[in-house]
Coordinates of C-alpha atoms in Angstrom, one line a residue:
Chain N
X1 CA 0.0 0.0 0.0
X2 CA 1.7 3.2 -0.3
X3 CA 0.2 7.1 0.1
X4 CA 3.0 9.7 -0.1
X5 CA 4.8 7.9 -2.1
X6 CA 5.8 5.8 0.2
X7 CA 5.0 2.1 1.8
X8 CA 3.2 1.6 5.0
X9 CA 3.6 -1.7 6.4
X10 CA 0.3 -4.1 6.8
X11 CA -1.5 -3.1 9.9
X12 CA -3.2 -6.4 11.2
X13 CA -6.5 -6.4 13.0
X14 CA -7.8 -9.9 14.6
X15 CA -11.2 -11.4 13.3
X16 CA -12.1 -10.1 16.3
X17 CA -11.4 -6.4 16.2
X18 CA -13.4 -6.5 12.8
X19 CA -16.7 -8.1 14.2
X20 CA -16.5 -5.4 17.5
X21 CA -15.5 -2.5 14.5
X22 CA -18.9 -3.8 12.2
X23 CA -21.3 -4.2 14.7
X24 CA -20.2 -0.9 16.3
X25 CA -20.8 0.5 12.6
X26 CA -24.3 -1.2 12.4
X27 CA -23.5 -2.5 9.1
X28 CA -26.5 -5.0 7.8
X29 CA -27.3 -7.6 5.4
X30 CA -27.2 -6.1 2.0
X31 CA -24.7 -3.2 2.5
X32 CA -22.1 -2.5 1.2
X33 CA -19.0 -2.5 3.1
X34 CA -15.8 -1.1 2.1
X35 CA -12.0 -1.5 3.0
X36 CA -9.5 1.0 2.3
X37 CA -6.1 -1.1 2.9
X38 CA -7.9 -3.9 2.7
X39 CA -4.1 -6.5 2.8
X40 CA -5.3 -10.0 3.3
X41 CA -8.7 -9.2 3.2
X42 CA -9.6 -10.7 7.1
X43 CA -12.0 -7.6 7.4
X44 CA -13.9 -8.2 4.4
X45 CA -14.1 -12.2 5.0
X46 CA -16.3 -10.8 8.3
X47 CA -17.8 -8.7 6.6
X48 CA -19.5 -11.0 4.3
X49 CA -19.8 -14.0 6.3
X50 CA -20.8 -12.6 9.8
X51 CA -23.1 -9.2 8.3
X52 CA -24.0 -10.7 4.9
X53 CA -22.4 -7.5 3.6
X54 CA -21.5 -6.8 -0.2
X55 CA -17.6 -6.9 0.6
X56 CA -15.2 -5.0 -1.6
X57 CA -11.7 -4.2 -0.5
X58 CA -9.5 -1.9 -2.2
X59 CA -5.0 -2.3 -2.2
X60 CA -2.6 -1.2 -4.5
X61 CA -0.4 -4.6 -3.7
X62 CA -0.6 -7.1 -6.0
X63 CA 0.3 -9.7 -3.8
X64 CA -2.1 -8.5 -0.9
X65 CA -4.6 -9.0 -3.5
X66 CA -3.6 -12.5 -4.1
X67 CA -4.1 -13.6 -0.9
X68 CA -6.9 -11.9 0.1
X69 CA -8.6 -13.7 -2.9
X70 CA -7.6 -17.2 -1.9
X71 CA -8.5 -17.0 1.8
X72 CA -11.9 -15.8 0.8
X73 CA -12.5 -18.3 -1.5
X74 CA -11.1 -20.8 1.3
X75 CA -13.8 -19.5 3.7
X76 CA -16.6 -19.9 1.1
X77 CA -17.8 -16.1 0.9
X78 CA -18.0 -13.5 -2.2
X79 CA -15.5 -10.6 -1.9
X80 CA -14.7 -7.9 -4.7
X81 CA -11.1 -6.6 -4.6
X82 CA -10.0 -3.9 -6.4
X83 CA -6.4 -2.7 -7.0
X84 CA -5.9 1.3 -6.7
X85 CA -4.7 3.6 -5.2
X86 CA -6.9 4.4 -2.2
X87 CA -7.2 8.5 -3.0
X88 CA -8.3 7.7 -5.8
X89 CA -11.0 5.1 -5.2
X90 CA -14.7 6.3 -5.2
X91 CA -16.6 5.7 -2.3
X92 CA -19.6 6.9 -2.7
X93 CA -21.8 3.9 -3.2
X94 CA -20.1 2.7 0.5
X95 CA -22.3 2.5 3.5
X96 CA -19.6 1.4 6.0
X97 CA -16.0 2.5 5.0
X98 CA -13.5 0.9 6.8
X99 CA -9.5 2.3 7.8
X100 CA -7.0 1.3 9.4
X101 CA -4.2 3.4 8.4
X102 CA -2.4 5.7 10.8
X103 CA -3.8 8.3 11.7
X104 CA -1.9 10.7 9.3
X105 CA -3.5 8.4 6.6
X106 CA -7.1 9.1 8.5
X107 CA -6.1 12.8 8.1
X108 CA -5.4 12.9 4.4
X109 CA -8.3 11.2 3.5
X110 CA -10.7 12.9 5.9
X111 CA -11.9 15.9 3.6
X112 CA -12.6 13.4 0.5
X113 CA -14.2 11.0 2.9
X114 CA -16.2 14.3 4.3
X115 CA -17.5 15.4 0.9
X116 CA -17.9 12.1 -1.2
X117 CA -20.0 10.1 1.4
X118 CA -23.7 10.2 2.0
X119 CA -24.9 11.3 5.4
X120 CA -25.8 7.9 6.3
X121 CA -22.1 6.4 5.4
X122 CA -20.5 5.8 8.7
X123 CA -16.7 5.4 8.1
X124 CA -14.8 3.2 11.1
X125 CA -11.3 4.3 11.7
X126 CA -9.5 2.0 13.8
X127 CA -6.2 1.8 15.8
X128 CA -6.3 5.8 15.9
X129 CA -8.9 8.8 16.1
X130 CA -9.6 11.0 12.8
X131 CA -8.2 14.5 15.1
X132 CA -10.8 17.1 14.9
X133 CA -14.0 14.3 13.6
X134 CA -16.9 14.1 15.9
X135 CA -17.8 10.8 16.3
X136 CA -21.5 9.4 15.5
X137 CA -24.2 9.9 18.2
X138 CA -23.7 7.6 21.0
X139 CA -20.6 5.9 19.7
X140 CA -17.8 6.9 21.3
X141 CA -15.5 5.0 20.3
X142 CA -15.1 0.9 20.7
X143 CA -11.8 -0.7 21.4
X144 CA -10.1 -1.2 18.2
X145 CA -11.3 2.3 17.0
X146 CA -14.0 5.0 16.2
X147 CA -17.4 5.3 13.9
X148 CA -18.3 8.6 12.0
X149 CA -20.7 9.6 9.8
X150 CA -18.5 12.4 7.7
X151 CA -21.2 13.2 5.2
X152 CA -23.5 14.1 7.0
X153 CA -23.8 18.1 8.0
X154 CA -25.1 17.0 11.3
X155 CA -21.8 15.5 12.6
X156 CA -20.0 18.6 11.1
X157 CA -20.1 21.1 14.3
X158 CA -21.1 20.5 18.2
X159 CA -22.1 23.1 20.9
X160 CA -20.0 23.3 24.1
X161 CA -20.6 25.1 27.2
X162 CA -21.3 24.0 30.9
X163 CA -24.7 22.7 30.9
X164 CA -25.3 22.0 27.0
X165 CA -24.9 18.4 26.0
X166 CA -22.4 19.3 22.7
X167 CA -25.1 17.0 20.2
X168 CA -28.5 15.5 20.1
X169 CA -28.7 12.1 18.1
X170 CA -31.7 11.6 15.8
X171 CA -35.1 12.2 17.6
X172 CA -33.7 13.4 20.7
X173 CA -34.2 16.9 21.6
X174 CA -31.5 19.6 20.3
X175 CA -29.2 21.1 22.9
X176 CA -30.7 23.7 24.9
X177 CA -29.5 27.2 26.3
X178 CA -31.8 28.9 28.7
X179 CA -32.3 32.5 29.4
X180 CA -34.9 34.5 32.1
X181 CA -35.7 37.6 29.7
X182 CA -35.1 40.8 31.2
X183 CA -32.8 39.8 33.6
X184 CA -28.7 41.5 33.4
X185 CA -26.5 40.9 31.9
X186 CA -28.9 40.0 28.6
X187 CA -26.0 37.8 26.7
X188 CA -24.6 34.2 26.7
X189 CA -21.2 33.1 25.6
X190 CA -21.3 29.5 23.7
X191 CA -18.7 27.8 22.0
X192 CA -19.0 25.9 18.6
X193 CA -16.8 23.8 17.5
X194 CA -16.1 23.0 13.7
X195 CA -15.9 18.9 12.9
X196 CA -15.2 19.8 9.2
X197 CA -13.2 22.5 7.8
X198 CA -15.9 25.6 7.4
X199 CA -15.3 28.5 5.2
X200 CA -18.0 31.6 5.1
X201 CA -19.9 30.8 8.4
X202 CA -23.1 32.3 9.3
X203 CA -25.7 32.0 12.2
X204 CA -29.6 31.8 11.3
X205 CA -32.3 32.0 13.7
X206 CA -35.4 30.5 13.5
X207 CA -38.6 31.0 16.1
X208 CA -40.2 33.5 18.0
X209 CA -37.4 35.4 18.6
X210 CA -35.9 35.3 15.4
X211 CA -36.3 39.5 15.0
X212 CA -35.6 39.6 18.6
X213 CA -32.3 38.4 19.1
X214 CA -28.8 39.1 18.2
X215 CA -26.4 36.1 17.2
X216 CA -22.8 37.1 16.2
X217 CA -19.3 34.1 16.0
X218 CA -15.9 35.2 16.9
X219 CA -14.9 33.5 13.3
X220 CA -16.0 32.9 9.6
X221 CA -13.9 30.4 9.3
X222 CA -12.8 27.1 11.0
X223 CA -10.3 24.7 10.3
X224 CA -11.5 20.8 11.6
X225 CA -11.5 20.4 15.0
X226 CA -11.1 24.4 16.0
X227 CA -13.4 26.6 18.3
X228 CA -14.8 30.0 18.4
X229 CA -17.4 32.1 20.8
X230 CA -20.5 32.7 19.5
X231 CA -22.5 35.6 21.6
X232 CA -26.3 35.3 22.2
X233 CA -27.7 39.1 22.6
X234 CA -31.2 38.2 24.5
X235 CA -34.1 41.0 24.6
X236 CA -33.4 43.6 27.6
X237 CA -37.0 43.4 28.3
X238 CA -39.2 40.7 29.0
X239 CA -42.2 42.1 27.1
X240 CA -43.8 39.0 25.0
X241 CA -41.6 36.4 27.2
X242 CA -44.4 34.7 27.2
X243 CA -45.4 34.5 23.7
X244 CA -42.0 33.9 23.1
X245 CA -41.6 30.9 25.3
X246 CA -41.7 28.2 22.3
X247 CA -37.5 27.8 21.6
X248 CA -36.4 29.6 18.9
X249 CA -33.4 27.6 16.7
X250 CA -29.6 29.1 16.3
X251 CA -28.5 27.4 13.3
X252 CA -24.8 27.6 12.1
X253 CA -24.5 27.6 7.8
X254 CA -21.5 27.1 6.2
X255 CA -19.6 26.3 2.8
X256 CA -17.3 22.9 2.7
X257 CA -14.3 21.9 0.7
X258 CA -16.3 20.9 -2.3
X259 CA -18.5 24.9 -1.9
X260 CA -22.1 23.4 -1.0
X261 CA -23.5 26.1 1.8
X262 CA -25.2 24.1 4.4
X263 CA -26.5 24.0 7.7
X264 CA -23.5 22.5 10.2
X265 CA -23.9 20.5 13.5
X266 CA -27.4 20.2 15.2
X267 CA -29.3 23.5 15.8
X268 CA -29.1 25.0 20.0
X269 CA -32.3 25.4 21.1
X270 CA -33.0 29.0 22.9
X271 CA -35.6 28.7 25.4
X272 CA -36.8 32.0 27.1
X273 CA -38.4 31.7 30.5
Chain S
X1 CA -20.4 30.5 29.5
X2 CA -21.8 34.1 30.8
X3 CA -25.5 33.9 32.3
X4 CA -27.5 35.1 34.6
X5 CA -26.3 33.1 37.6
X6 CA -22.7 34.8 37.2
X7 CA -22.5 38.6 38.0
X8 CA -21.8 40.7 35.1
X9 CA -19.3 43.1 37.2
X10 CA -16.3 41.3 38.6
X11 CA -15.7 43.3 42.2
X12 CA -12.2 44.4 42.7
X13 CA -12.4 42.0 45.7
X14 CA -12.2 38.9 43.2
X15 CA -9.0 39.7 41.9
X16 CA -7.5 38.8 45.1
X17 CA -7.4 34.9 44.6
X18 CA -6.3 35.4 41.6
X19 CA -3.1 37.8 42.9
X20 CA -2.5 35.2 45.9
X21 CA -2.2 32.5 43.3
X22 CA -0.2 34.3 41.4
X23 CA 2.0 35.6 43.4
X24 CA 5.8 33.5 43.8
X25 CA 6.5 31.8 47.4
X26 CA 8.9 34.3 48.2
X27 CA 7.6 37.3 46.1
X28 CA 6.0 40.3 45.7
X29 CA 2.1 40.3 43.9
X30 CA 2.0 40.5 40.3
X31 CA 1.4 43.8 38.4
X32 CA -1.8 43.3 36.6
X33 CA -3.0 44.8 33.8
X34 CA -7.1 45.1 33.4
X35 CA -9.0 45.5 30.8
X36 CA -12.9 44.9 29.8
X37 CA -16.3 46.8 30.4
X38 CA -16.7 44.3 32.9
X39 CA -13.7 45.1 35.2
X40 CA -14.6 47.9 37.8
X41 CA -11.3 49.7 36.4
X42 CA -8.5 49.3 33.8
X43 CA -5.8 49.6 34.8
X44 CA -2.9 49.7 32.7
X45 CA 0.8 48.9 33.3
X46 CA 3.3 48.9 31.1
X47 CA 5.7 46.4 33.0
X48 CA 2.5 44.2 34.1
X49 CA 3.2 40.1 34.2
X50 CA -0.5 39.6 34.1
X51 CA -3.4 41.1 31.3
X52 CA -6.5 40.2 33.1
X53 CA -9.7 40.4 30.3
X54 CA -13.1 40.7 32.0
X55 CA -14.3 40.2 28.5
X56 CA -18.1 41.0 27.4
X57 CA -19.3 39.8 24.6
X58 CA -17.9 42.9 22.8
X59 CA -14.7 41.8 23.6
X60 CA -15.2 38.8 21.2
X61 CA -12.8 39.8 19.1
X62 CA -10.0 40.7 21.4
X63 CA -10.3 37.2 22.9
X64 CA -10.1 35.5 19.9
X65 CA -6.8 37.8 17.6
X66 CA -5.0 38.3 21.2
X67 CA -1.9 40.7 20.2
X68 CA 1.3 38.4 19.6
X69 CA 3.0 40.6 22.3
X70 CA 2.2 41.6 26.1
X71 CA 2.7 40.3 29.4
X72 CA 3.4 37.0 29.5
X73 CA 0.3 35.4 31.7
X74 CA -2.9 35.8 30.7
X75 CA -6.1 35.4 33.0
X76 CA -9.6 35.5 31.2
X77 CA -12.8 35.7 33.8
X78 CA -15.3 32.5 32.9
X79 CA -14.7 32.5 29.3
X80 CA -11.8 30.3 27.4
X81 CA -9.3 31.3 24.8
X82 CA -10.4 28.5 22.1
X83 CA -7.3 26.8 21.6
X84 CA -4.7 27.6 24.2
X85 CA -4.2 25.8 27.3
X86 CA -4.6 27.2 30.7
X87 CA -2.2 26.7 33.3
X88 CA -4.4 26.5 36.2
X89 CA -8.0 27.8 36.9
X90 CA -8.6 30.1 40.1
X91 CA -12.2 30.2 41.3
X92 CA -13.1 33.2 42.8
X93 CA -16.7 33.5 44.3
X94 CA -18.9 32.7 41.2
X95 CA -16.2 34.0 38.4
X96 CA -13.3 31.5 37.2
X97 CA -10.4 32.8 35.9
X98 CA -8.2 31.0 33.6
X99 CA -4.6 31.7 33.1
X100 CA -2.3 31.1 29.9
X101 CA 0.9 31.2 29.7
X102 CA 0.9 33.7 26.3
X103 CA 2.3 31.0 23.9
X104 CA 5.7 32.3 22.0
X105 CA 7.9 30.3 19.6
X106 CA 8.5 28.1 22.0
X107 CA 5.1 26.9 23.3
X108 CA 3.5 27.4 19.7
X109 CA 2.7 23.9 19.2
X110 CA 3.1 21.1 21.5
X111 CA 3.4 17.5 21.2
X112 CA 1.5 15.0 23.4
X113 CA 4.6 13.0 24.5
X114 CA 7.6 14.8 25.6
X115 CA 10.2 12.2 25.7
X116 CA 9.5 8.1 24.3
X117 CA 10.9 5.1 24.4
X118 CA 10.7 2.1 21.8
X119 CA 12.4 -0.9 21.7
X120 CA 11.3 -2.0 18.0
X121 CA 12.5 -5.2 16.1
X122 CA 15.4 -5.0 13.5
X123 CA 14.2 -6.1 10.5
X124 CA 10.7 -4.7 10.1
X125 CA 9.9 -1.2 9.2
X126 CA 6.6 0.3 11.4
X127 CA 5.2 3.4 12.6
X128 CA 5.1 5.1 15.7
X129 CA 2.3 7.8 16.1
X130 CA 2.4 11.2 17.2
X131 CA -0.1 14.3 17.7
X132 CA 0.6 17.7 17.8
X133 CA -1.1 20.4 18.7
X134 CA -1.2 24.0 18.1
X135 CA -1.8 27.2 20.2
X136 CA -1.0 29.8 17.4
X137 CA -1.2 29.5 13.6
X138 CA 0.7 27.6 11.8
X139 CA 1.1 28.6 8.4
X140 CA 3.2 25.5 7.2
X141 CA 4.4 22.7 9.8
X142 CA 7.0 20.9 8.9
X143 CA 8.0 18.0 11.2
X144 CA 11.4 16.8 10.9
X145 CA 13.9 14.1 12.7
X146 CA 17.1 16.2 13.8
X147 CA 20.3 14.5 14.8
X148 CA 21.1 10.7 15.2
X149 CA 17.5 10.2 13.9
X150 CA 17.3 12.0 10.6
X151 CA 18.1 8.1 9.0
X152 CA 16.2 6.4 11.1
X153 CA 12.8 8.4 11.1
X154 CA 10.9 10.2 8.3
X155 CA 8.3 11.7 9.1
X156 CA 4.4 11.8 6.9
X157 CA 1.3 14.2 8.2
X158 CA -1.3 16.1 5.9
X159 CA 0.6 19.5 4.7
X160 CA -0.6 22.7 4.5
X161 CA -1.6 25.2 7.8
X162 CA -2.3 24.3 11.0
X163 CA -4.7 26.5 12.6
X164 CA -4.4 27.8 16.7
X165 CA -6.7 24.7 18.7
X166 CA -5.8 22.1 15.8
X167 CA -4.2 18.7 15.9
X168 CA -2.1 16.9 13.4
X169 CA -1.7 13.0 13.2
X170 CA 2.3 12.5 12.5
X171 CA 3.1 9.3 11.3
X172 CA 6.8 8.6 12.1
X173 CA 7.9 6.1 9.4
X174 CA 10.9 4.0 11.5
X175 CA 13.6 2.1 9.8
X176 CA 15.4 0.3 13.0
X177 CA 17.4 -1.8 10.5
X178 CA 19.6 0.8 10.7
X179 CA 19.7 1.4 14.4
X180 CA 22.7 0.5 16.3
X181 CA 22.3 -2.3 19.1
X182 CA 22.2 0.0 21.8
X183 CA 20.1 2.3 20.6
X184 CA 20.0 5.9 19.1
X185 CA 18.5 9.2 21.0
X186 CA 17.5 12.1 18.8
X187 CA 14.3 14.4 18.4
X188 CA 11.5 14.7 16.5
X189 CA 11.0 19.1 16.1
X190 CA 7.9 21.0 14.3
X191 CA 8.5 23.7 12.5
X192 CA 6.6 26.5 10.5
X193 CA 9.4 27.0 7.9
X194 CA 12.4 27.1 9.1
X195 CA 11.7 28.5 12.0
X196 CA 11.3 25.8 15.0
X197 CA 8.3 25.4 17.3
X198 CA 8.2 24.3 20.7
X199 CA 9.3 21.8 22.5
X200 CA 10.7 18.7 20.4
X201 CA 9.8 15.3 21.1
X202 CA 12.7 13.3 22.1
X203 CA 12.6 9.7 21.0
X204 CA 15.3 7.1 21.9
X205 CA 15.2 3.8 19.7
X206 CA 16.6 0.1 20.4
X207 CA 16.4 -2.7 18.5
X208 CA 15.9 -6.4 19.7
X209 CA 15.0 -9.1 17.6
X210 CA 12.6 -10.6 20.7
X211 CA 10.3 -8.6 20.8
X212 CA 8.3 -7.2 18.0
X213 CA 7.5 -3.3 19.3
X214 CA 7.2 -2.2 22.9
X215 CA 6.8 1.5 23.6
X216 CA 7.1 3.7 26.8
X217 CA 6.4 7.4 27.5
X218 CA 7.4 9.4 29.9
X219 CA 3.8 11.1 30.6
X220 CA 1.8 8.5 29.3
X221 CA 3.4 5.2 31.0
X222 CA 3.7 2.1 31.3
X223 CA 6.8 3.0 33.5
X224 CA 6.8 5.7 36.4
X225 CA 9.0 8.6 35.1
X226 CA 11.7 8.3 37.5
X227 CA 12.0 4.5 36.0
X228 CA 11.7 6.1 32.9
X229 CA 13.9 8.5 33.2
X230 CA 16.6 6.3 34.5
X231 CA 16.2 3.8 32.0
X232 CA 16.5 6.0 28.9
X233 CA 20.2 7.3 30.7
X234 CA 21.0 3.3 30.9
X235 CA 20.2 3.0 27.4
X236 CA 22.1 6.3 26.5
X237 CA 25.0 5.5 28.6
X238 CA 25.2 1.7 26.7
X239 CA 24.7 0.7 30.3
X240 CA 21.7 -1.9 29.2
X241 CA 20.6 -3.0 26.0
X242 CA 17.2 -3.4 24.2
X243 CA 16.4 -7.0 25.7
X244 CA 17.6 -5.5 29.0
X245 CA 15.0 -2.7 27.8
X246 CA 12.2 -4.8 26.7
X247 CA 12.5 -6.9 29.9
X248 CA 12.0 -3.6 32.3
X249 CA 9.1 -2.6 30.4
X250 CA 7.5 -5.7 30.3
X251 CA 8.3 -6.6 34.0
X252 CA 5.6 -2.9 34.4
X253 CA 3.4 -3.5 31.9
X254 CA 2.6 -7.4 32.4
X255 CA 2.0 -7.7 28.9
X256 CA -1.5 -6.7 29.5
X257 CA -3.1 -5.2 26.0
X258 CA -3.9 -1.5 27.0
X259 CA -5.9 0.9 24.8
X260 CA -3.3 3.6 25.2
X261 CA -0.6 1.5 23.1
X262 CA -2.6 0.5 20.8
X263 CA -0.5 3.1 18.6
X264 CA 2.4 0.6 17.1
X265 CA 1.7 -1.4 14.3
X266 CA 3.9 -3.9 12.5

């Protein structure tokens, strides 16, 4: 295998490591699973035999290849190998991308992986994190690695701030930041933090108190994994508090890599009292 | 985060823990230096050692493009500077202050081993991982093996900037063939340029043909640091060699799989 120009020795995971790396993924019959790196092709073998996965397993060494062919055939399952060069393979038909790289190798790829994949994709990197990636809703991490959904605009920027859980999986309620109108000082201080490089950032509001508030970021522009302050500017009075009381939604929008403007990271929920 | 349970004026009063932790053993108080709507005064000083920022939300800005120069600590009241690292937090009543050490050339990026350890077989080329992160821009890191190890390491991580709160993935690309039996010592530096960043990472490298990797750091373990520490001189001093090595390590780590050392691969 060789990125840089140069070769990376084979990185070996146990039969084991793959079936705890799959299941965390969720990957289910029909899917297709695909290996970056794939060497001997142990991963894919599990793949198709244990999840009833479409396997297909991409290396640039011929001999890798080889191998990985006869052991599947040996254990009786369907795999499809493919010799490339892994920055140049398309993934986009993937719905669980499998690495085991290095974590410099997790880097490189990241912003392909981050605007080729479909939200639903969820791309296992094992061994080592992807720095700066925030991991799929309730994952956090396994013990041979981590499970991300790159493609999808939700996982691309998280809330912090004491009291705020940083990011609501499907159907659960979005983050919350609470506020008692009229009372001094009027403004809250929340961090965002970027899970995808983010060029021309901008806050929308959406509610009640869309016309009422002020929303401003410290940045409009973020590399992976960086913060900045955004400042909440509540109403100085409490006049229609109580109309206001359903949560209005601060939204952050954003251009990617590839120049699609979207909406980043779950919405935070402001809820006058 | 500011909100209503925190007081929007920070009393004179609460500077106090902040002086008394601040201030050496035997020393004087430090000079501060104030500044922020939020501070009952501003004071400031041109020979201060602190810049406290009571920062409002107007102060966004400030916080975020702090000026490259000024007094060396830096104490913000309950808001963070993304992407540095404080030093210590001082509670006082309901406002927290967090102090930075201003990062310079020398703190600009820091690595998250100081000093490691691997005792790595002979004949197999591998990888040894580390992260680095930054606390000011970077517009182009470079990281390079200096010394004994410039033949023995080459160093691979995604090129271009590296932006203040960022971390880079270094692979360290090892060739121990060429190691001598008793080890090499060298560093591993970052630099923007030519110019050099912080602290380097100091890696010593053995080679023994029993065992197939085995690493130790001096922060992150197996072994406590004065054992590390001590073992590194052996090693440096030809005093013991890489089974010697591998032996001591193994005798802490009781060959138990740990998560943390999950990062060699053969």
């Amino acid at each position: 295998m060789s990125l840089f120009g140069v070769h990376i020795p084979e990185l070996q995971l146990a039969e084991g490591d793959f079936h705890e790396a799959l299941t965390a993924a969720a990957l289910r019959p029909g899917e297709t699973y695909l290996e970056l790196g794939c060497g001997h092709g142990r991963g894919l073998i599990v793949a198709a035999r244990d999840f009833e996965a479409r396997a297909v397993g991409v290396d640039y060494l011929p001999d890798a290849l080889d191998r990985a062919r006869k052991l599947a055939a040996r254990a009786g399952v369907t795999v499809e190998l493919v010799r490339e060069d892994l920055m140049q393979h398309d993934p986009t038909d993937a719905d669980v991308v499998l690495v085991h790289l290095g974590p410099a190798f997790h880097d490189v790829l990241a912003p392909r992986f981050e605007d080729l994949l479909t939200p639903t994709t969820r791309v296992v990197a094992c061994g080592w994190d992807v720095p700066g990636w925030i991991e799929q809703w309730g994952s956090y991490g396994f013990a041979a690695g981590y499970v991300y959904r790159p493609g999808d605009p939700r996982q691309h920027g998280e809330w912090s701030a004491p009291g705020i859980t940083p990011h609501a999986a499907p159907g659960q309620p979005l983050p919350e930041l609470h506020r008692v109108l009229g009372a001094t000082p009027n403004v809250d201080v929340v961090e965002f933090r970027a899970g995808v490089d983010l060029r021309e950032i901008e806050l929308r509001l959406d509610g009640p108190l869309a016309d009422r508030l002020t929303v401003r970021a410290g940045a409009h522009a973020l590399g992976r994994g960086q913060h900045t302050l955004v400042e909440v500017r509540w109403p100085a009075s409490a006049a229609g508090a109580a109309a206001a009381a359903a949560p209005t939604t601060l939204d952050v929008w954003a251009r990617s890599h590839s120049g699609r403007f979207t909406q980043r990271g779950v919405g935070l929920h402001l809820l006058p009292h | 985060m500011l909100h209503g349970s925190t007081p929007w004026l920070i009393q004179p009063a609460a500077l106090d823990p902040l002086r008394e932790a601040l201030t050496p053993a035997d020393g004087s108080p430090p000079r501060l230096q104030l500044r922020g709507e939020r501070l009952p005064v501003a004071a400031e000083h041109p020979s201060a050692e602190v810049l406290v920022l009571g920062p409002a939300p107007a102060d966004l800005e400030s916080l975020l493009e702090l000026p490259a120069t000024g007094p060396p600590l830096v104490a913000v009241a309950d808001l963070r500077v993304p992407g540095w690292v404080p030093e210590i937090a001082v509670q006082s009543g309901p406002h927290i202050f967090h102090v930075y050490r201003r990062p310079g050339v020398e703190s600009a990026v820091t690595f998250d081993e100081t000093e490691q350890l691997a005792v790595v077989h002979p004949q197999y080329d591998g990888f040894l991982v580390a992260h680095v992160a930054a606390h000011v821009d970077v517009a182009e890191l470079r990281i390079v093996a200096d010394g004994k190890l410039a033949s023995v390491v080459t160093a691979h991580h995604l090129e271009g900037p590296l932006l203040r709160g960022q971390v880079r993935a270094v692979d360290l690309e090892l060739h121990p063939g060429v190691i001598a039996e008793r080890g090499v010592t060298g560093s591993v530096a970052a630099y923007d340029g030519e110019q050099a960043l912080g602290r380097a990472l100091t890696l010593t490298l053995a080679t023994s043909a029993g065992v197939e990797c085995l690493l130790a750091g001096r922060q992150a373990g197996p072994l406590p640091e004065e054992r590390f520490v001590e073992l590194v001189g052996l090693v440096q001093r030809g005093e013991i060699d890489a089974r010697g090595l591998a032996r001591a390590i193994n005798q802490t780590d009781g060959d138990a799989p740990r998560a943390g050392w999950r990062r060699w691969r053969r």
